[in-house]
Coordinates of N, CA and C in Angstrom, one line a residue:
M1319 N 28.7 6.5 10.5 CA 27.6 5.6 10.7 C 26.7 5.6 9.6
S1320 N 26.3 4.4 9.1 CA 25.4 4.3 7.9 C 24.0 4.7 8.4
E1321 N 23.2 5.2 7.4 CA 21.8 5.6 7.7 C 21.0 4.3 7.9
E1322 N 20.1 4.4 8.9 CA 19.2 3.3 9.2 C 18.2 3.1 8.0
P1323 N 18.0 1.9 7.5 CA 17.1 1.6 6.4 C 15.6 2.0 6.8
T1324 N 14.8 2.3 5.9 CA 13.4 2.6 6.1 C 12.7 1.4 6.3
T1325 N 11.8 1.3 7.4 CA 11.0 0.1 7.6 C 9.9 0.1 6.6
A1326 N 9.2 -1.1 6.5 CA 8.1 -1.2 5.6 C 7.0 -0.2 5.9
A1327 N 6.7 0.0 7.2 CA 5.6 0.9 7.6 C 6.0 2.4 7.3
E1328 N 7.3 2.7 7.6 CA 7.7 4.1 7.2 C 7.7 4.3 5.7
L1329 N 8.2 3.3 5.0 CA 8.2 3.4 3.5 C 6.9 3.7 2.9
F1330 N 5.9 2.9 3.3 CA 4.6 3.0 2.6 C 3.7 4.1 3.2
D1331 N 4.0 4.5 4.4 CA 3.4 5.7 4.9 C 3.9 6.9 4.1
A1332 N 5.1 6.9 3.7 CA 5.7 8.0 3.0 C 5.3 8.1 1.5
I1333 N 5.3 6.9 0.9 CA 5.0 7.0 -0.6 C 3.5 7.0 -0.9
G1334 N 2.7 6.4 0.0 CA 1.2 6.4 -0.2 C 0.8 6.1 -1.6
A1335 N 0.0 7.0 -2.2 CA -0.6 6.7 -3.5 C 0.4 6.7 -4.6
K1336 N 1.6 7.2 -4.4 CA 2.7 7.1 -5.4 C 3.0 5.6 -5.8
Y1337 N 2.8 4.7 -4.8 CA 3.1 3.3 -5.1 C 2.1 2.8 -6.2
E1338 N 0.9 3.1 -6.1 CA -0.1 2.7 -7.1 C 0.2 3.3 -8.5
E1339 N 0.7 4.5 -8.5 CA 1.0 5.2 -9.8 C 2.2 4.4 -10.5
A1340 N 3.1 4.0 -9.7 CA 4.3 3.3 -10.3 C 4.1 1.8 -10.5
F1341 N 3.3 1.2 -9.6 CA 3.3 -0.3 -9.6 C 1.8 -0.8 -9.6
G1342 N 0.8 0.0 -9.9 CA -0.5 -0.4 -9.7 C -1.1 -1.3 -10.8
H1343 N -0.3 -1.5 -11.9 CA -0.8 -2.3 -13.0 C 0.2 -3.3 -13.4
R1344 N 0.3 -4.3 -12.6 CA 1.3 -5.4 -12.8 C 0.6 -6.6 -13.3
P1345 N 0.9 -7.0 -14.6 CA 0.1 -8.1 -15.2 C 0.1 -9.4 -14.4
V1346 N 1.1 -9.7 -13.7 CA 1.2 -11.0 -13.0 C 0.2 -10.9 -11.8
V1347 N 0.1 -9.8 -11.1 CA -0.9 -9.6 -10.1 C -2.3 -9.7 -10.6
E1348 N -2.6 -9.1 -11.7 CA -3.9 -9.1 -12.3 C -4.3 -10.6 -12.7
A1349 N -3.3 -11.3 -13.2 CA -3.5 -12.7 -13.6 C -3.8 -13.6 -12.3
A1350 N -3.1 -13.3 -11.2 CA -3.3 -14.0 -10.0 C -4.7 -13.8 -9.4
V1351 N -5.1 -12.5 -9.5 CA -6.5 -12.2 -9.0 C -7.6 -12.9 -9.9
R1352 N -7.4 -12.8 -11.2 CA -8.3 -13.5 -12.1 C -8.4 -15.0 -11.8
E1353 N -7.2 -15.6 -11.5 CA -7.2 -17.0 -11.2 C -8.0 -17.3 -10.0
L1354 N -7.8 -16.5 -8.9 CA -8.6 -16.7 -7.7 C -10.1 -16.6 -8.0
I1355 N -10.5 -15.6 -8.7 CA -11.9 -15.3 -8.9 C -12.5 -16.5 -9.7
D1356 N -11.7 -17.1 -10.6 CA -12.2 -18.3 -11.3 C -12.4 -19.5 -10.5
V1357 N -11.7 -19.7 -9.4 CA -11.8 -20.9 -8.6 C -12.5 -20.8 -7.3
L1358 N -12.7 -19.6 -6.8 CA -13.2 -19.5 -5.4 C -14.7 -19.7 -5.5
P1359 N -15.3 -20.2 -4.4 CA -16.7 -20.4 -4.2 C -17.4 -19.0 -4.0
P1360 N -18.7 -18.9 -4.2 CA -19.3 -17.6 -3.9 C -19.1 -17.1 -2.5
S1361 N -18.9 -15.8 -2.4 CA -18.8 -15.1 -1.0 C -17.7 -15.7 -0.2
A1362 N -16.6 -16.0 -0.9 CA -15.4 -16.6 -0.2 C -14.8 -15.5 0.7
R1363 N -14.2 -16.0 1.8 CA -13.4 -15.2 2.7 C -12.0 -15.1 2.2
V1364 N -11.6 -13.9 1.9 CA -10.2 -13.7 1.3 C -9.4 -12.7 2.1
L1365 N -8.2 -13.1 2.5 CA -7.3 -12.3 3.2 C -6.2 -11.8 2.3
D1366 N -6.1 -10.5 2.2 CA -5.1 -9.8 1.3 C -3.9 -9.3 2.2
V1367 N -2.8 -10.0 2.2 CA -1.7 -9.6 3.1 C -0.8 -8.6 2.4
G1368 N -0.6 -7.4 3.0 CA 0.1 -6.3 2.4 C -0.8 -5.7 1.4
S1369 N -2.0 -5.3 1.8 CA -3.1 -4.9 0.8 C -2.8 -3.6 0.2
G1370 N -1.9 -2.8 0.7 CA -1.5 -1.5 0.0 C -2.7 -0.6 -0.2
T1371 N -2.9 0.0 -1.4 CA -3.9 0.9 -1.7 C -5.3 0.2 -1.9
G1372 N -5.3 -1.1 -1.8 CA -6.5 -1.8 -2.1 C -6.8 -2.2 -3.5
R1373 N -6.0 -1.6 -4.4 CA -6.2 -1.9 -5.9 C -4.9 -2.5 -6.4
P1374 N -5.0 -3.5 -7.3 CA -6.3 -4.0 -7.8 C -6.9 -5.2 -7.0
A1375 N -6.1 -5.8 -6.2 CA -6.5 -7.1 -5.6 C -7.8 -7.0 -4.8
A1376 N -7.8 -6.3 -3.7 CA -9.0 -6.2 -2.9 C -10.2 -5.7 -3.6
A1377 N -10.0 -4.7 -4.5 CA -11.0 -4.1 -5.2 C -11.7 -5.1 -6.2
E1378 N -10.9 -5.9 -6.9 CA -11.5 -6.8 -7.9 C -12.1 -8.0 -7.2
L1379 N -11.5 -8.5 -6.1 CA -12.1 -9.6 -5.3 C -13.4 -9.2 -4.7
A1380 N -13.5 -8.0 -4.1 CA -14.7 -7.5 -3.5 C -15.8 -7.3 -4.6
A1381 N -15.4 -6.8 -5.7 CA -16.4 -6.6 -6.8 C -16.9 -7.9 -7.3
A1382 N -16.2 -9.0 -7.2 CA -16.6 -10.3 -7.6 C -17.5 -10.9 -6.5
G1383 N -17.8 -10.2 -5.4 CA -18.7 -10.7 -4.4 C -18.0 -11.4 -3.2
H1384 N -16.7 -11.3 -3.1 CA -16.0 -12.0 -2.0 C -15.9 -11.1 -0.8
R1385 N -15.7 -11.7 0.4 CA -15.6 -11.0 1.6 C -14.1 -10.8 1.9
V1386 N -13.6 -9.6 1.6 CA -12.2 -9.4 1.6 C -11.8 -8.6 2.8
T1387 N -10.7 -9.1 3.5 CA -10.0 -8.3 4.6 C -8.6 -8.1 4.1
G1388 N -8.1 -6.8 4.2 CA -6.8 -6.5 3.9 C -6.0 -6.1 5.1
I1389 N -4.8 -6.6 5.3 CA -3.9 -6.1 6.4 C -2.7 -5.5 5.8
D1390 N -2.2 -4.4 6.4 CA -1.0 -3.7 6.0 C -0.4 -3.0 7.1
V1391 N 0.9 -3.0 7.2 CA 1.6 -2.3 8.3 C 1.5 -0.8 8.2
S1392 N 1.2 -0.2 7.1 CA 1.1 1.2 6.9 C -0.2 1.8 7.1
A1393 N -0.3 2.7 8.1 CA -1.6 3.4 8.4 C -2.0 4.2 7.2
E1394 N -1.1 4.8 6.4 CA -1.5 5.6 5.3 C -2.1 4.7 4.2
M1395 N -1.5 3.5 4.0 CA -2.1 2.6 3.0 C -3.5 2.1 3.4
V1396 N -3.6 1.9 4.7 CA -5.0 1.4 5.1 C -6.0 2.6 4.9
R1397 N -5.6 3.8 5.2 CA -6.5 4.9 5.0 C -6.9 5.0 3.5
I1398 N -5.9 4.9 2.6 CA -6.2 5.0 1.2 C -7.1 3.9 0.7
A1399 N -6.8 2.7 1.2 CA -7.6 1.5 0.8 C -9.0 1.6 1.2
R1400 N -9.2 2.1 2.5 CA -10.6 2.2 2.9 C -11.4 3.2 2.1
E1401 N -10.7 4.3 1.6 CA -11.4 5.2 0.7 C -11.7 4.7 -0.6
Q1402 N -10.7 3.9 -1.2 CA -10.8 3.4 -2.5 C -11.7 2.2 -2.7
V1403 N -11.7 1.4 -1.6 CA -12.4 0.1 -1.7 C -13.3 -0.1 -0.5
P1404 N -14.5 0.7 -0.5 CA -15.3 0.6 0.7 C -16.0 -0.7 0.9
G1405 N -16.0 -1.6 -0.2 CA -16.6 -2.9 -0.1 C -15.7 -4.0 0.6
A1406 N -14.5 -3.6 1.1 CA -13.7 -4.5 1.8 C -13.3 -3.9 3.2
E1407 N -12.8 -4.7 4.0 CA -12.3 -4.3 5.4 C -10.8 -4.2 5.4
F1408 N -10.2 -3.2 6.0 CA -8.8 -3.0 6.0 C -8.3 -2.8 7.5
V1409 N -7.3 -3.4 7.9 CA -6.8 -3.4 9.2 C -5.3 -3.1 9.2
Q1410 N -4.8 -2.2 10.0 CA -3.4 -1.9 10.1 C -2.8 -3.0 11.0
A1411 N -1.9 -3.9 10.5 CA -1.4 -5.0 11.2 C -0.1 -5.5 10.5
D1412 N 0.8 -6.1 11.3 CA 2.0 -6.7 10.8 C 1.7 -8.2 10.7
V1413 N 1.9 -8.8 9.5 CA 1.5 -10.2 9.3 C 2.3 -11.1 10.2
R1414 N 3.4 -10.7 10.7 CA 4.2 -11.5 11.6 C 3.6 -11.7 13.0
E1415 N 2.7 -10.7 13.3 CA 2.1 -10.7 14.6 C 0.6 -10.9 14.6
W1416 N -0.1 -10.6 13.5 CA -1.5 -10.6 13.4 C -2.1 -12.0 13.7
Q1417 N -3.2 -12.0 14.4 CA -3.9 -13.3 14.9 C -5.2 -13.4 14.2
T1418 N -5.5 -14.6 13.7 CA -6.8 -15.0 13.1 C -7.0 -16.5 13.3
A1419 N -8.3 -16.9 13.4 CA -8.6 -18.3 13.7 C -8.1 -19.2 12.6
P1420 N -7.5 -20.4 13.0 CA -7.1 -21.3 12.0 C -8.2 -21.8 11.1
G1421 N -7.9 -22.1 9.8 CA -8.8 -22.7 8.9 C -10.0 -22.0 8.5
T1422 N -9.9 -20.6 8.6 CA -11.2 -19.8 8.3 C -11.1 -19.1 7.0
W1423 N -10.0 -19.1 6.3 CA -9.9 -18.3 5.0 C -10.0 -19.2 3.8
D1424 N -10.8 -18.8 2.9 CA -10.9 -19.6 1.6 C -9.7 -19.3 0.7
A1425 N -9.1 -18.1 0.9 CA -8.0 -17.8 0.1 C -7.2 -16.7 0.8
V1426 N -5.9 -16.8 0.6 CA -4.9 -15.7 1.1 C -4.1 -15.3 -0.1
C1427 N -4.0 -14.0 -0.3 CA -3.0 -13.5 -1.3 C -2.0 -12.6 -0.7
A1428 N -0.8 -12.7 -1.2 CA 0.3 -11.9 -0.7 C 1.1 -11.4 -1.9
F1429 N 0.9 -10.2 -2.2 CA 1.6 -9.6 -3.4 C 2.6 -8.6 -3.0
F1430 N 3.9 -9.1 -3.2 CA 5.1 -8.3 -2.8 C 5.1 -7.9 -1.3
S1431 N 4.6 -8.8 -0.5 CA 4.5 -8.5 0.9 C 5.7 -9.0 1.7
F1432 N 6.6 -9.8 1.1 CA 7.6 -10.5 1.9 C 9.0 -9.9 1.7
V1433 N 9.2 -8.9 0.8 CA 10.6 -8.6 0.4 C 11.3 -7.8 1.5
Q1434 N 10.6 -7.3 2.5 CA 11.3 -6.7 3.6 C 11.3 -7.6 4.9
L1435 N 10.9 -8.8 4.7 CA 11.0 -9.8 5.8 C 12.4 -10.6 5.6
S1436 N 12.9 -11.1 6.7 CA 14.0 -12.0 6.6 C 13.6 -13.3 6.0
R1437 N 14.5 -14.1 5.6 CA 14.2 -15.5 5.1 C 13.5 -16.3 6.2
T1438 N 14.0 -16.2 7.4 CA 13.3 -17.0 8.5 C 11.9 -16.5 8.7
E1439 N 11.7 -15.2 8.7 CA 10.4 -14.6 8.8 C 9.4 -15.0 7.7
T1440 N 10.0 -15.1 6.5 CA 9.2 -15.5 5.3 C 8.7 -17.0 5.5
E1441 N 9.6 -17.8 6.0 CA 9.2 -19.2 6.2 C 8.2 -19.3 7.3
Q1442 N 8.3 -18.5 8.4 CA 7.4 -18.5 9.5 C 6.0 -18.0 9.0
V1443 N 6.0 -17.0 8.2 CA 4.7 -16.4 7.7 C 4.0 -17.4 6.8
L1444 N 4.8 -18.1 5.9 CA 4.2 -19.1 5.1 C 3.5 -20.2 5.9
G1445 N 4.1 -20.6 7.0 CA 3.5 -21.6 7.8 C 2.2 -21.1 8.5
R1446 N 2.3 -19.8 8.9 CA 1.1 -19.2 9.5 C -0.1 -19.1 8.5
I1447 N 0.2 -18.7 7.3 CA -0.8 -18.7 6.2 C -1.4 -20.0 5.9
A1448 N -0.5 -21.1 5.9 CA -1.1 -22.4 5.7 C -2.0 -22.8 6.8
G1449 N -1.8 -22.4 8.0 CA -2.7 -22.7 9.1 C -4.0 -21.9 9.0
W1450 N -3.9 -20.7 8.5 CA -5.1 -19.9 8.4 C -6.1 -20.4 7.3
L1451 N -5.6 -21.1 6.3 CA -6.4 -21.5 5.2 C -7.3 -22.7 5.6
A1452 N -8.5 -22.6 5.0 CA -9.4 -23.8 5.2 C -8.9 -24.9 4.3
P1453 N -9.3 -26.2 4.6 CA -8.9 -27.2 3.6 C -9.5 -26.9 2.2
G1454 N -8.6 -27.1 1.2 CA -8.9 -26.7 -0.1 C -8.8 -25.3 -0.5
G1455 N -8.4 -24.5 0.5 CA -8.2 -23.0 0.3 C -7.0 -22.7 -0.6
R1456 N -7.1 -21.6 -1.2 CA -6.1 -21.1 -2.2 C -5.1 -20.1 -1.7
F1457 N -3.9 -20.2 -2.2 CA -2.9 -19.2 -1.8 C -2.2 -18.7 -3.1
A1458 N -2.1 -17.4 -3.2 CA -1.5 -16.7 -4.4 C -0.4 -15.8 -3.8
L1459 N 0.9 -16.1 -4.2 CA 2.0 -15.3 -3.8 C 2.7 -14.7 -5.0
V1460 N 3.0 -13.4 -5.0 CA 3.7 -12.8 -6.0 C 4.9 -12.0 -5.4
T1461 N 6.1 -12.2 -6.0 CA 7.3 -11.5 -5.4 C 8.3 -11.3 -6.5
V1462 N 9.4 -10.7 -6.1 CA 10.5 -10.5 -7.0 C 11.5 -11.5 -6.6
P1463 N 11.7 -12.6 -7.3 CA 12.7 -13.7 -6.9 C 14.1 -13.2 -7.0
G1464 N 15.0 -13.8 -6.2 CA 16.4 -13.5 -6.3 C 17.1 -14.1 -5.2
D1465 N 18.4 -14.4 -5.3 CA 19.2 -15.0 -4.3 C 19.9 -13.8 -3.5
I1466 N 19.1 -13.1 -2.8 CA 19.5 -11.9 -2.1 C 19.0 -11.9 -0.6
E1467 N 19.9 -11.4 0.3 CA 19.5 -11.4 1.7 C 20.0 -10.1 2.3
D1468 N 19.1 -9.3 2.8 CA 19.4 -8.0 3.5 C 20.3 -7.1 2.7
V1469 N 19.9 -6.9 1.4 CA 20.6 -6.1 0.4 C 20.0 -4.7 0.4
P1470 N 20.9 -3.7 0.6 CA 20.4 -2.3 0.5 C 20.1 -1.9 -0.9
I1471 N 18.9 -1.2 -1.1 CA 18.5 -0.7 -2.4 C 17.8 0.6 -2.2
E1472 N 17.7 1.4 -3.3 CA 16.9 2.6 -3.3 C 15.6 2.3 -3.9
F1473 N 14.5 2.7 -3.3 CA 13.2 2.3 -3.8 C 12.3 3.6 -3.7
L1474 N 11.9 4.2 -4.8 CA 11.1 5.4 -4.9 C 11.6 6.4 -3.9
G1475 N 12.9 6.6 -3.9 CA 13.6 7.7 -3.1 C 13.9 7.3 -1.7
H1476 N 13.7 6.1 -1.3 CA 14.0 5.7 0.0 C 15.0 4.5 0.1
S1477 N 15.8 4.5 1.1 CA 16.8 3.4 1.3 C 16.1 2.3 2.1
I1478 N 16.0 1.1 1.5 CA 15.5 0.0 2.2 C 16.4 -1.2 2.0
R1479 N 16.2 -2.3 2.8 CA 16.9 -3.5 2.7 C 15.9 -4.6 2.3
V1480 N 16.3 -5.4 1.3 CA 15.4 -6.4 0.8 C 16.0 -7.8 0.9
T1481 N 15.2 -8.8 0.9 CA 15.5 -10.2 1.0 C 14.6 -11.0 0.1
S1482 N 15.1 -12.0 -0.6 CA 14.2 -12.9 -1.4 C 14.9 -14.2 -1.5
F1483 N 14.2 -15.1 -2.2 CA 14.7 -16.5 -2.5 C 14.7 -16.6 -4.0
P1484 N 15.6 -17.4 -4.6 CA 15.4 -17.8 -6.0 C 14.0 -18.5 -6.2
A1485 N 13.5 -18.5 -7.4 CA 12.2 -19.0 -7.6 C 12.0 -20.4 -7.1
D1486 N 12.9 -21.3 -7.5 CA 12.8 -22.7 -7.1 C 12.8 -22.9 -5.6
A1487 N 13.7 -22.1 -4.9 CA 13.8 -22.2 -3.5 C 12.5 -21.7 -2.8
L1488 N 11.9 -20.6 -3.3 CA 10.7 -20.1 -2.7 C 9.5 -21.1 -2.9
T1489 N 9.5 -21.7 -4.1 CA 8.5 -22.7 -4.3 C 8.6 -23.9 -3.4
D1490 N 9.8 -24.3 -3.1 CA 10.0 -25.3 -2.1 C 9.6 -24.9 -0.7
R1491 N 9.8 -23.7 -0.4 CA 9.3 -23.2 1.0 C 7.8 -23.2 1.1
V1492 N 7.1 -22.9 0.0 CA 5.6 -23.0 0.0 C 5.2 -24.4 0.2
R1493 N 5.8 -25.4 -0.5 CA 5.5 -26.8 -0.2 C 5.8 -27.2 1.2
A1494 N 7.0 -26.7 1.7 CA 7.4 -27.1 3.1 C 6.4 -26.6 4.1
A1495 N 5.7 -25.5 3.8 CA 4.6 -25.0 4.7 C 3.4 -25.9 4.7
G1496 N 3.3 -26.8 3.8 CA 2.2 -27.8 3.8 C 1.2 -27.5 2.7
L1497 N 1.6 -26.7 1.7 CA 0.7 -26.4 0.6 C 1.1 -27.1 -0.7
E1498 N 0.1 -27.4 -1.5 CA 0.4 -28.0 -2.8 C 0.5 -26.9 -3.9
V1499 N 1.6 -26.9 -4.5 CA 1.8 -25.9 -5.6 C 1.1 -26.3 -6.8
T1500 N 0.2 -25.5 -7.3 CA -0.6 -25.8 -8.5 C -0.1 -25.1 -9.8
G1501 N 0.8 -24.2 -9.6 CA 1.4 -23.5 -10.8 C 2.3 -22.4 -10.4
T1502 N 3.2 -22.1 -11.4 CA 4.1 -20.9 -11.2 C 4.1 -20.2 -12.6
R1503 N 4.5 -18.9 -12.5 CA 4.5 -18.1 -13.7 C 5.5 -17.0 -13.4
M1504 N 6.4 -16.7 -14.4 CA 7.4 -15.7 -14.3 C 7.1 -14.6 -15.4
E1505 N 7.3 -13.3 -15.1 CA 7.0 -12.3 -16.0 C 7.9 -11.1 -15.8
R1506 N 8.4 -10.5 -16.8 CA 9.2 -9.3 -16.7 C 8.3 -8.0 -16.6
F1507 N 8.5 -7.1 -15.7 CA 7.7 -6.0 -15.5 C 8.5 -4.7 -15.7
E1508 N 7.9 -3.8 -16.4 CA 8.4 -2.4 -16.7 C 7.6 -1.4 -15.9
P1509 N 8.2 -0.9 -14.8 CA 7.4 0.0 -13.9 C 7.1 1.3 -14.7
G1510 N 5.9 1.9 -14.3 CA 5.5 3.1 -15.0 C 6.0 4.4 -14.2
K1511 N 7.3 4.4 -13.8 CA 7.8 5.4 -13.0 C 9.3 5.7 -13.5
P1512 N 9.6 7.0 -13.9 CA 10.9 7.3 -14.4 C 12.0 6.9 -13.4
G1513 N 13.0 6.2 -13.8 CA 14.1 5.8 -12.9 C 13.9 4.4 -12.3
A1514 N 12.7 3.9 -12.3 CA 12.5 2.6 -11.7 C 13.0 1.5 -12.7
E1515 N 13.7 0.5 -12.2 CA 14.3 -0.5 -13.0 C 13.3 -1.6 -13.3
P1516 N 13.4 -2.2 -14.5 CA 12.6 -3.4 -14.8 C 12.9 -4.5 -13.8
E1517 N 11.9 -5.4 -13.6 CA 12.2 -6.5 -12.6 C 11.4 -7.7 -13.0
E1518 N 11.9 -8.9 -12.6 CA 11.2 -10.1 -12.8 C 10.1 -10.3 -11.7
H1519 N 9.0 -10.8 -12.0 CA 7.9 -11.1 -11.1 C 7.6 -12.6 -11.1
L1520 N 7.4 -13.2 -10.0 CA 7.1 -14.6 -9.9 C 5.7 -14.8 -9.2
L1521 N 4.9 -15.5 -9.8 CA 3.6 -15.9 -9.2 C 3.7 -17.4 -8.8
I1522 N 3.4 -17.7 -7.6 CA 3.2 -19.1 -7.1 C 1.8 -19.3 -6.7
S1523 N 1.1 -20.2 -7.3 CA -0.3 -20.5 -7.0 C -0.3 -21.9 -6.2
A1524 N -1.1 -21.9 -5.1 CA -1.0 -23.1 -4.3 C -2.4 -23.3 -3.7
R1525 N -2.6 -24.5 -3.1 CA -3.8 -24.8 -2.4 C -3.5 -25.7 -1.2
K1526 N -4.4 -25.6 -0.2 CA -4.2 -26.4 1.0 C -4.9 -27.8 0.8
P1527 N -4.2 -28.9 1.0 CA -4.8 -30.2 0.7 C -6.0 -30.4 1.7
G1528 N -6.9 -31.3 1.2 CA -8.1 -31.6 2.1 C -9.4 -31.1 1.5

């Protein structure tokens, strides 16, 4: 019998701060955060989906004066984020189940939050995010694109299963959720961890019409 894959909560509870050591300085994420800071109104309400250790996204957005809430399935990541970014709020929650009022967020960012979701779940979450955004609200999505579905991989010493879309297909899903895509960017990333493979990163920037 094959070993059961590690869930997202189990994975990030186990690796904790090691994730930031290996993946904490990803240029495409830093570019996405700067882009949000440039366009958001003062004291914007920002939701960080899969907020991890809180850095860099929640930390930089809070430092810019925005009201940031991060949600993450990992209790350990939430604990670290609360310590590292006291200027933001962090909640342990699964984005597939978390509830928030429609139209109340000026921006939502999701950086590498979808790779352990199925394709159907990704489409459903994109629709939920579109509903959470206020008219004119911004969405920033960063992921590893690829035509892969439920593929087993080793990640920082753990066996997980990952799913993604090719870049064009994921961009189409963002549009299908009701958002206007304002830009895309692809970048190759070299992780700062021995044994970690280089990977392509995709940024999709979007806004809610109205």
